[in-house]
Short mmCIF file of C-alpha atoms in Angstrom, two decimals:
data_model
loop_
_atom_site.label_atom_id
_atom_site.label_comp_id
_atom_site.label_asym_id
_atom_site.label_seq_id
_atom_site.Cartn_x
_atom_site.Cartn_y
_atom_site.Cartn_z
CA MET A 1 -22.87 -10.58 -13.80
CA ARG A 2 -21.29 -7.23 -13.00
CA ASN A 3 -17.53 -6.88 -12.88
CA LEU A 4 -16.56 -7.15 -9.21
CA LEU A 5 -13.22 -5.51 -9.95
CA LEU A 6 -14.71 -2.40 -11.53
CA PRO A 7 -13.86 -0.08 -8.61
CA PHE A 8 -10.17 -0.87 -9.16
CA VAL A 9 -9.54 -1.46 -12.84
CA ALA A 10 -10.69 1.94 -14.06
CA ALA A 11 -7.94 3.32 -16.27
CA SER A 12 -7.24 6.09 -13.78
CA LEU A 13 -8.68 7.33 -10.53
CA SER A 14 -10.07 10.50 -12.09
CA LEU A 15 -12.14 12.93 -10.05
CA THR A 16 -14.16 14.14 -13.01
CA ALA A 17 -17.05 11.74 -12.36
CA THR A 18 -17.24 12.41 -8.64
CA GLN A 19 -17.76 15.28 -6.29
CA SER A 20 -14.85 17.68 -5.90
CA PHE A 21 -12.74 16.58 -2.98
CA SER A 22 -11.75 20.20 -2.41
CA GLN A 23 -15.28 20.86 -1.19
CA ILE A 24 -14.91 19.07 2.12
CA GLN A 25 -17.82 19.22 4.54
CA VAL A 26 -16.91 17.62 7.82
CA ILE A 27 -19.38 18.93 10.34
CA LYS A 28 -23.08 19.74 10.32
CA ALA A 29 -22.93 22.59 12.79
CA ALA A 30 -23.52 26.31 12.43
CA GLU A 31 -21.26 27.12 15.35
CA ILE A 32 -18.10 25.51 16.67
CA THR A 33 -16.98 26.31 20.20
CA PRO A 34 -13.43 26.08 21.58
CA SER A 35 -12.45 22.80 23.18
CA LEU A 36 -12.61 22.34 26.93
CA ALA A 37 -8.82 22.19 27.00
CA GLU A 38 -8.58 25.63 25.41
CA GLN A 39 -11.22 27.05 27.73
CA ALA A 40 -9.71 25.71 30.95
CA GLY A 41 -6.06 25.81 29.96
CA GLN A 42 -5.64 22.35 31.43
CA THR A 43 -2.48 20.30 31.09
CA ALA A 44 -2.40 18.54 27.74
CA SER A 45 -2.82 14.79 28.20
CA LEU A 46 -4.69 11.88 26.65
CA SER A 47 -7.04 11.80 29.63
CA GLN A 48 -8.72 14.98 28.39
CA PHE A 49 -10.18 12.95 25.51
CA ALA A 50 -12.22 10.76 27.86
CA PRO A 51 -15.84 10.90 26.67
CA SER A 52 -18.25 13.20 28.47
CA PRO A 53 -21.24 13.23 26.10
CA SER A 54 -23.51 16.26 26.21
CA SER A 55 -23.66 17.62 22.68
CA THR A 56 -25.99 16.50 19.88
CA ARG A 57 -23.77 17.80 17.09
CA GLN A 58 -23.08 15.43 14.21
CA LEU A 59 -20.05 15.02 12.00
CA ASP A 60 -20.43 14.51 8.27
CA PHE A 61 -17.92 12.12 6.71
CA GLN A 62 -19.49 12.05 3.25
CA ALA A 63 -16.36 13.20 1.43
CA TRP A 64 -14.25 10.53 3.17
CA ASP A 65 -16.89 7.94 2.31
CA GLN A 66 -16.65 8.92 -1.37
CA PHE A 67 -12.87 8.73 -1.27
CA LEU A 68 -12.87 5.25 0.25
CA LYS A 69 -15.28 3.96 -2.38
CA GLU A 70 -12.79 4.97 -5.05
CA VAL A 71 -9.50 3.79 -3.54
CA VAL A 72 -10.42 0.67 -1.56
CA PHE A 73 -10.42 -2.62 -3.44
CA TYR A 74 -12.88 -5.14 -1.98
CA GLY A 75 -11.16 -8.49 -1.47
CA GLY A 76 -14.23 -10.54 -0.58
CA PRO A 77 -14.64 -13.02 2.30
CA SER A 78 -11.84 -15.41 3.14
CA LEU A 79 -11.83 -18.81 1.43
CA ARG A 80 -9.73 -20.07 4.36
CA LYS A 81 -7.10 -21.35 1.97
CA PHE A 82 -3.46 -20.32 2.13
CA ALA A 83 -2.44 -18.87 -1.23
CA ARG A 84 0.49 -20.76 -2.71
CA ARG A 85 3.69 -18.93 -3.48
CA PRO A 86 3.64 -17.42 -7.00
CA ASP A 87 5.99 -18.76 -9.65
CA ALA A 88 9.25 -16.91 -10.21
CA THR A 89 9.90 -15.24 -13.54
CA VAL A 90 12.00 -17.00 -16.16
CA GLY A 91 15.73 -16.75 -15.50
CA SER A 92 15.22 -15.64 -11.92
CA ARG A 93 14.34 -17.08 -8.56
CA PHE A 94 12.85 -13.77 -7.45
CA VAL A 95 9.12 -13.22 -7.19
CA PHE A 96 7.90 -9.65 -7.50
CA GLY A 97 4.84 -8.46 -5.60
CA HIS A 98 3.00 -10.14 -2.77
CA THR A 99 3.96 -13.67 -1.79
CA SER A 100 2.15 -13.84 1.55
CA PRO A 101 -0.17 -16.83 2.02
CA TYR A 102 -2.71 -14.26 3.28
CA ARG A 103 -2.43 -12.03 0.20
CA LEU A 104 -5.95 -12.84 -1.06
CA GLU A 105 -7.59 -11.95 2.25
CA GLY A 106 -8.93 -8.56 3.20
CA ASN A 107 -9.36 -5.29 1.33
CA ARG A 108 -6.60 -3.26 -0.28
CA VAL A 109 -5.88 0.43 -0.82
CA VAL A 110 -4.85 1.01 -4.44
CA PHE A 111 -1.74 3.01 -3.60
CA ASP A 112 -0.43 1.44 -6.81
CA THR A 113 -2.55 3.79 -8.95
CA MET A 114 -3.38 6.72 -6.66
CA ASN A 115 -2.42 10.03 -8.25
CA ASP A 116 -1.26 13.28 -6.68
CA GLU A 117 -4.79 14.66 -6.59
CA TYR A 118 -5.91 11.86 -4.32
CA ALA A 119 -2.90 12.27 -2.04
CA ALA A 120 -3.61 16.01 -1.82
CA PHE A 121 -7.21 15.28 -0.84
CA VAL A 122 -6.06 13.09 2.05
CA ASP A 123 -3.75 15.87 3.26
CA ASP A 124 -6.52 18.48 3.06
CA TYR A 125 -9.08 16.22 4.68
CA ILE A 126 -6.84 15.44 7.64
CA ASP A 127 -6.17 19.17 8.05
CA ASP A 128 -9.92 19.74 8.22
CA LEU A 129 -10.43 16.92 10.74
CA VAL A 130 -7.63 18.31 12.91
CA ASN A 131 -9.02 21.85 12.69
CA ILE A 132 -12.43 20.54 13.74
CA GLY A 133 -10.86 18.60 16.59
CA ASN A 134 -8.99 21.68 17.77
CA ARG A 135 -12.09 23.88 17.76
CA LEU A 136 -14.82 21.44 18.74
CA ASP A 137 -15.07 19.69 22.09
CA ILE A 138 -14.82 16.14 20.73
CA PRO A 139 -15.38 14.44 24.13
CA SER A 140 -18.74 16.21 24.43
CA LEU A 141 -20.13 14.46 21.34
CA GLN A 142 -22.21 11.32 21.66
CA LYS A 143 -19.91 8.31 22.02
CA ASP A 144 -20.66 6.82 18.60
CA GLU A 145 -19.95 10.23 17.05
CA GLN A 146 -16.62 10.42 18.87
CA LEU A 147 -15.65 6.89 17.93
CA SER A 148 -16.42 7.55 14.25
CA TYR A 149 -14.17 10.60 14.40
CA TRP A 150 -11.24 8.69 15.92
CA LEU A 151 -11.57 5.72 13.55
CA ASN A 152 -11.72 7.89 10.43
CA LEU A 153 -8.90 10.16 11.59
CA HIS A 154 -6.67 7.19 12.44
CA ASN A 155 -7.25 5.43 9.13
CA ALA A 156 -6.78 8.64 7.14
CA LEU A 157 -3.44 9.17 8.90
CA VAL A 158 -2.37 5.62 7.98
CA ILE A 159 -3.23 6.19 4.32
CA GLN A 160 -1.49 9.58 4.34
CA ALA A 161 1.71 8.21 5.85
CA ILE A 162 1.93 5.36 3.34
CA ALA A 163 0.98 7.51 0.33
CA ASP A 164 3.72 10.00 1.23
CA GLU A 165 6.38 7.25 1.14
CA TYR A 166 4.95 5.00 -1.59
CA PRO A 167 6.25 2.76 -3.08
CA VAL A 168 7.16 0.91 0.10
CA SER A 169 6.82 -2.80 0.87
CA SER A 170 5.79 -2.40 4.51
CA PRO A 171 4.56 0.44 6.74
CA SER A 172 7.13 -0.69 9.33
CA LYS A 173 9.82 0.72 7.03
CA ILE A 174 8.35 4.21 7.44
CA LYS A 175 10.03 6.03 10.33
CA GLY A 176 9.42 9.43 11.84
CA GLU A 177 11.99 12.21 11.54
CA ASP A 178 13.11 11.30 15.05
CA GLY A 179 13.45 7.64 14.09
CA SER A 180 10.21 6.65 15.80
CA ASP A 181 8.21 3.60 14.79
CA PHE A 182 5.34 3.94 12.29
CA HIS A 183 2.73 3.62 15.04
CA ASP A 184 4.54 5.86 17.54
CA THR A 185 5.35 8.85 15.33
CA LYS A 186 3.44 11.95 16.46
CA ARG A 187 1.30 12.89 13.47
CA VAL A 188 -1.28 15.46 14.58
CA THR A 189 -1.84 17.86 17.47
CA LEU A 190 -5.30 18.10 19.04
CA SER A 191 -6.02 20.42 21.96
CA GLY A 192 -2.33 20.71 22.64
CA VAL A 193 -1.67 16.97 22.62
CA ASP A 194 0.64 15.40 20.03
CA LEU A 195 -0.97 12.17 18.90
CA SER A 196 0.41 9.02 17.29
CA LEU A 197 -1.59 6.19 15.78
CA ARG A 198 -1.02 4.17 18.94
CA ASP A 199 -2.19 7.08 21.09
CA ILE A 200 -5.49 7.19 19.21
CA ARG A 201 -6.02 3.43 19.43
CA GLU A 202 -4.79 2.56 22.87
CA GLY A 203 -4.63 5.84 24.76
CA ILE A 204 -8.04 7.13 23.70
CA VAL A 205 -10.33 4.48 22.22
CA TYR A 206 -9.20 1.31 23.99
CA GLN A 207 -9.10 3.18 27.29
CA ASN A 208 -12.63 4.53 26.99
CA TRP A 209 -14.64 1.94 25.03
CA SER A 210 -15.37 -1.47 26.52
CA ASP A 211 -16.73 -3.24 23.43
CA PRO A 212 -13.95 -5.23 21.69
CA LEU A 213 -15.63 -4.57 18.33
CA VAL A 214 -13.69 -1.30 18.26
CA ILE A 215 -10.44 -3.12 17.53
CA TYR A 216 -11.71 -4.05 14.06
CA GLY A 217 -12.15 -0.43 13.02
CA PHE A 218 -8.45 0.38 12.98
CA PHE A 219 -6.59 -0.19 9.72
CA HIS A 220 -2.80 -0.58 10.14
CA GLY A 221 -1.93 -0.45 6.46
CA THR A 222 -0.86 -4.10 6.48
CA ILE A 223 -2.22 -7.40 5.20
CA GLY A 224 -2.32 -8.67 8.77
CA SER A 225 -4.59 -5.96 10.14
CA PRO A 226 -8.37 -5.65 10.03
CA SER A 227 -9.47 -4.39 6.63
CA ILE A 228 -10.01 -0.83 5.59
CA GLN A 229 -13.68 -0.63 4.62
CA ARG A 230 -15.17 0.99 1.51
CA VAL A 231 -17.34 3.22 3.68
CA ALA A 232 -16.56 5.84 6.30
CA TYR A 233 -17.45 5.14 9.91
CA THR A 234 -20.58 7.06 10.90
CA SER A 235 -22.63 7.05 14.08
CA GLU A 236 -25.70 5.85 12.16
CA LYS A 237 -24.08 2.62 10.98
CA LEU A 238 -21.17 2.29 13.37
CA ARG A 239 -21.99 -1.06 14.98
CA ASP A 240 -22.98 -2.69 11.68
CA THR A 241 -19.78 -1.53 9.96
CA LEU A 242 -17.60 -2.65 12.85
CA ARG A 243 -19.33 -6.01 13.00
CA PHE A 244 -18.95 -6.48 9.26
CA SER A 245 -15.21 -5.86 9.63
CA ALA A 246 -15.05 -8.15 12.66
CA LEU A 247 -16.78 -11.03 10.89
CA GLU A 248 -14.42 -10.84 7.93
CA PHE A 249 -11.30 -10.69 10.09
CA ALA A 250 -12.22 -13.30 12.70
CA ASN A 251 -13.27 -15.80 10.01
CA SER A 252 -10.10 -15.26 7.96
CA LEU A 253 -6.89 -17.25 8.30
CA ARG A 254 -5.03 -14.14 9.39
CA GLY A 255 -7.48 -13.80 12.26
CA PHE A 256 -7.58 -17.44 13.40
CA HIS A 257 -6.48 -20.80 12.07
CA VAL A 258 -5.28 -24.17 13.30
CA ARG A 259 -1.89 -25.64 12.43
CA ASN A 260 -0.44 -28.83 13.92
CA ASP A 261 -3.33 -28.92 16.38
CA ARG A 262 -2.41 -25.46 17.67
CA GLY A 263 -4.88 -22.59 17.62
CA LEU A 264 -3.13 -19.55 16.18
CA VAL A 265 -4.54 -16.03 16.37
CA SER A 266 -3.45 -12.64 15.08
CA ARG A 267 -1.09 -10.44 17.04
CA HIS A 268 -3.85 -7.86 16.75
CA TYR A 269 -5.64 -9.69 19.54
CA GLN A 270 -2.52 -9.81 21.68
CA ASP A 271 -2.05 -6.04 21.31
CA ALA A 272 -5.64 -5.48 22.46
CA ALA A 273 -5.48 -8.05 25.28
CA PRO A 274 -4.70 -5.64 28.17
CA TYR A 275 -7.89 -3.74 27.36
CA PHE A 276 -10.35 -6.42 26.24
CA PHE A 277 -8.91 -9.90 26.87
CA PRO A 278 -7.09 -9.85 30.25
CA ASN A 279 -7.61 -13.60 30.66
CA PHE A 280 -6.34 -14.03 27.12
CA ASP A 281 -7.33 -17.58 26.21
CA ALA A 282 -10.76 -17.69 27.88
CA ASP A 283 -11.75 -14.12 27.02
CA LEU A 284 -10.65 -14.38 23.40
CA ARG A 285 -12.37 -17.74 22.91
CA ALA A 286 -15.63 -16.24 24.17
CA HIS A 287 -15.21 -13.24 21.90
CA LEU A 288 -14.42 -15.31 18.82
CA ALA A 289 -17.37 -17.60 19.52
CA SER A 290 -19.66 -14.61 18.96
CA LEU A 291 -18.18 -14.02 15.49
CA LEU A 292 -17.11 -17.30 13.93
CA ASP A 293 -19.07 -19.18 11.29
CA PRO A 294 -20.12 -22.69 12.44
CA GLU A 295 -17.35 -24.43 10.51
CA VAL A 296 -14.66 -22.14 11.91
CA ALA A 297 -16.18 -22.30 15.39
CA SER A 298 -15.82 -26.06 15.21
CA GLU A 299 -12.10 -25.63 14.51
CA LEU A 300 -11.80 -23.39 17.57
CA SER A 301 -13.66 -25.79 19.84
CA GLY A 302 -11.30 -28.57 18.75
CA VAL A 303 -8.25 -26.66 20.01
CA ARG A 304 -7.31 -28.11 23.40
CA GLY A 305 -4.22 -26.07 24.23
CA GLU A 306 -4.10 -22.34 24.79
CA LEU A 307 -4.38 -20.01 21.82
CA ARG A 308 -1.06 -18.70 20.56
CA THR A 309 -0.13 -15.63 18.55
CA VAL A 310 1.04 -16.28 15.00
CA ARG A 311 3.66 -14.23 13.13
CA TYR A 312 2.10 -10.96 12.01
CA GLU A 313 1.91 -10.29 8.26
CA ASP A 314 3.50 -6.84 7.95
CA ASP A 315 3.44 -6.43 4.15
CA ILE A 316 1.61 -3.39 2.85
CA ALA A 317 -2.10 -3.80 2.10
CA ASP A 318 -1.89 -2.79 -1.56
CA LEU A 319 -2.06 -5.00 -4.63
CA SER A 320 1.59 -5.05 -5.68
CA ARG A 321 3.68 -4.81 -2.48
CA GLY A 322 4.98 -1.47 -3.63
CA THR A 323 6.65 -2.83 -6.77
CA SER A 324 4.26 -1.90 -9.60
CA ASN A 325 5.87 1.49 -10.18
CA ARG A 326 9.23 -0.19 -10.73
CA ARG A 327 8.07 -2.91 -13.10
CA PRO A 328 7.68 -2.70 -16.88
CA SER A 329 4.08 -2.76 -18.09
CA SER A 330 4.86 -5.14 -20.96
CA PHE A 331 4.28 -8.86 -20.52
CA ILE A 332 7.17 -11.24 -19.82
CA GLN A 333 7.59 -14.97 -20.01
CA SER A 334 6.96 -17.00 -16.87
CA ALA A 335 7.48 -20.72 -16.31
CA GLY A 336 4.74 -22.61 -14.50
CA ARG A 337 5.38 -25.36 -11.98
CA ASP A 338 3.92 -27.85 -14.42
CA GLY A 339 6.65 -27.05 -16.95
CA THR A 340 4.42 -24.98 -19.21
CA THR A 341 5.26 -21.46 -20.29
CA ARG A 342 2.74 -18.69 -20.09
CA LEU A 343 2.56 -14.93 -20.23
CA ALA A 344 2.66 -13.00 -16.99
CA GLY A 345 2.25 -9.26 -16.62
CA THR A 346 3.11 -6.83 -13.88
CA THR A 347 2.44 -7.49 -10.23
CA LEU A 348 -0.86 -5.64 -10.62
CA ASP A 349 -1.87 -7.93 -13.49
CA ARG A 350 -1.10 -10.97 -11.36
CA ALA A 351 -3.00 -9.58 -8.38
CA ILE A 352 -6.09 -8.95 -10.49
CA GLN A 353 -5.88 -12.41 -12.04
CA GLU A 354 -5.58 -14.06 -8.63
CA HIS A 355 -8.52 -12.12 -7.25
CA ASN A 356 -10.61 -12.92 -10.34
CA GLU A 357 -9.97 -16.61 -9.64
CA LYS A 358 -10.91 -16.10 -6.01
CA PHE A 359 -14.15 -14.32 -6.92
CA ARG A 360 -15.06 -17.12 -9.31
CA GLU A 361 -14.72 -19.61 -6.46
CA ILE A 362 -16.70 -17.33 -4.16
CA ARG A 363 -19.55 -17.28 -6.67
CA GLU A 364 -19.37 -21.03 -7.23
CA ARG A 365 -19.52 -21.67 -3.48
CA GLY A 366 -22.24 -19.07 -2.95
CA LEU A 367 -20.23 -17.27 -0.29
CA PHE A 368 -21.27 -13.71 -1.12
CA GLY A 369 -23.56 -12.45 1.59
CA THR A 370 -23.18 -15.33 4.04
CA VAL A 371 -20.89 -13.40 6.34
CA ILE A 372 -22.18 -9.95 5.50
CA ILE A 373 -25.75 -10.41 6.71
CA GLU A 374 -25.17 -12.76 9.63
CA ASP A 375 -26.61 -11.41 12.89
CA ILE A 376 -26.87 -7.85 11.57
CA GLU A 377 -29.74 -6.04 13.26
CA THR A 378 -32.47 -4.59 11.07
CA PRO A 379 -33.78 -1.05 11.71
CA GLU A 380 -36.85 -2.58 13.40
CA GLU A 381 -34.61 -4.51 15.79
CA THR A 382 -32.31 -1.61 16.60
CA THR A 383 -32.46 -0.37 20.17
CA THR A 384 -30.43 1.94 22.36
CA GLY A 385 -28.20 -1.05 23.00
CA ASN A 386 -26.98 -0.82 19.41
CA THR A 387 -24.37 1.78 20.29
CA VAL A 388 -20.71 0.86 20.71
CA ASP A 389 -19.74 1.39 24.33
#
């Protein structure tokens, strides 16, 4: 059986075997016209990004797709088991690396091993996306084309912000020069409007798309958020990719679980409630029912009280919680809970070992593919209703 960790455990993230990231092709268009804002000189505001589809131009995110395939570690479907706290090292009560009970859920960005060349690519790629957005009338594109643009731009900005400050244990520790929060720092300017991550999510996408699937496309850089996927968002596969992300998140413990007879859901749903779940309990239950596996749906149906928001897991979605660059690479002694002594390596070594154990259980339980293919439309079944509105 092939090594499921191969995308991550390569000795280095070299570009020699891949296309040059300096050759970035973002748009398949011979001519780019100024934005409506530039033409009309209108007051800069988020409302100018409201969709008004008329153009058939397409954006090409192939370079971003290649990048994601190299830096995103696939974590597999949730086993719906809280990971136990790792053992402390000998002579210390401190545990390096991730200790979250959700640490084996979701995908990870390998900030731990990303080199300067990869960080430079992200910077250049965002510059290209911004230049395109400042010259092309984004709201005139077909809605799936627009949504792909906003999702990819948002997630690239998250990766850029974290890479610039890495190592860091949580994105929340990253502040703007003006002291602004990670999600409220103005990061790019499009058509005269300074945009933050929250502006893109809530001011543009949540305001103008009615399908709650869109909430699963936004990566926050944390364990608690929907996963970053190993593919770019494109109009051709937008709904399938969003649904894949939604199925993983909703069926994970960080999305929904029951504790002491209480139904607990992610804060991600609470943040999106004003736009998609105004009657929070009833609307969210109906939404989750469309995504949950039968066993998890049974847990939800057994919850009698109202759904409550659980504490959000804000640790960085890497493999070492920002500590690998500070740890020695040599092995050290570690005492197990059973009194035995064993060798333990760096936080990266432990993360790989834990995921190997998870993947073994996934194979034994035959879980690969059960969530991935559920209710995904085939090309023959695809209709005009397959777009994300």
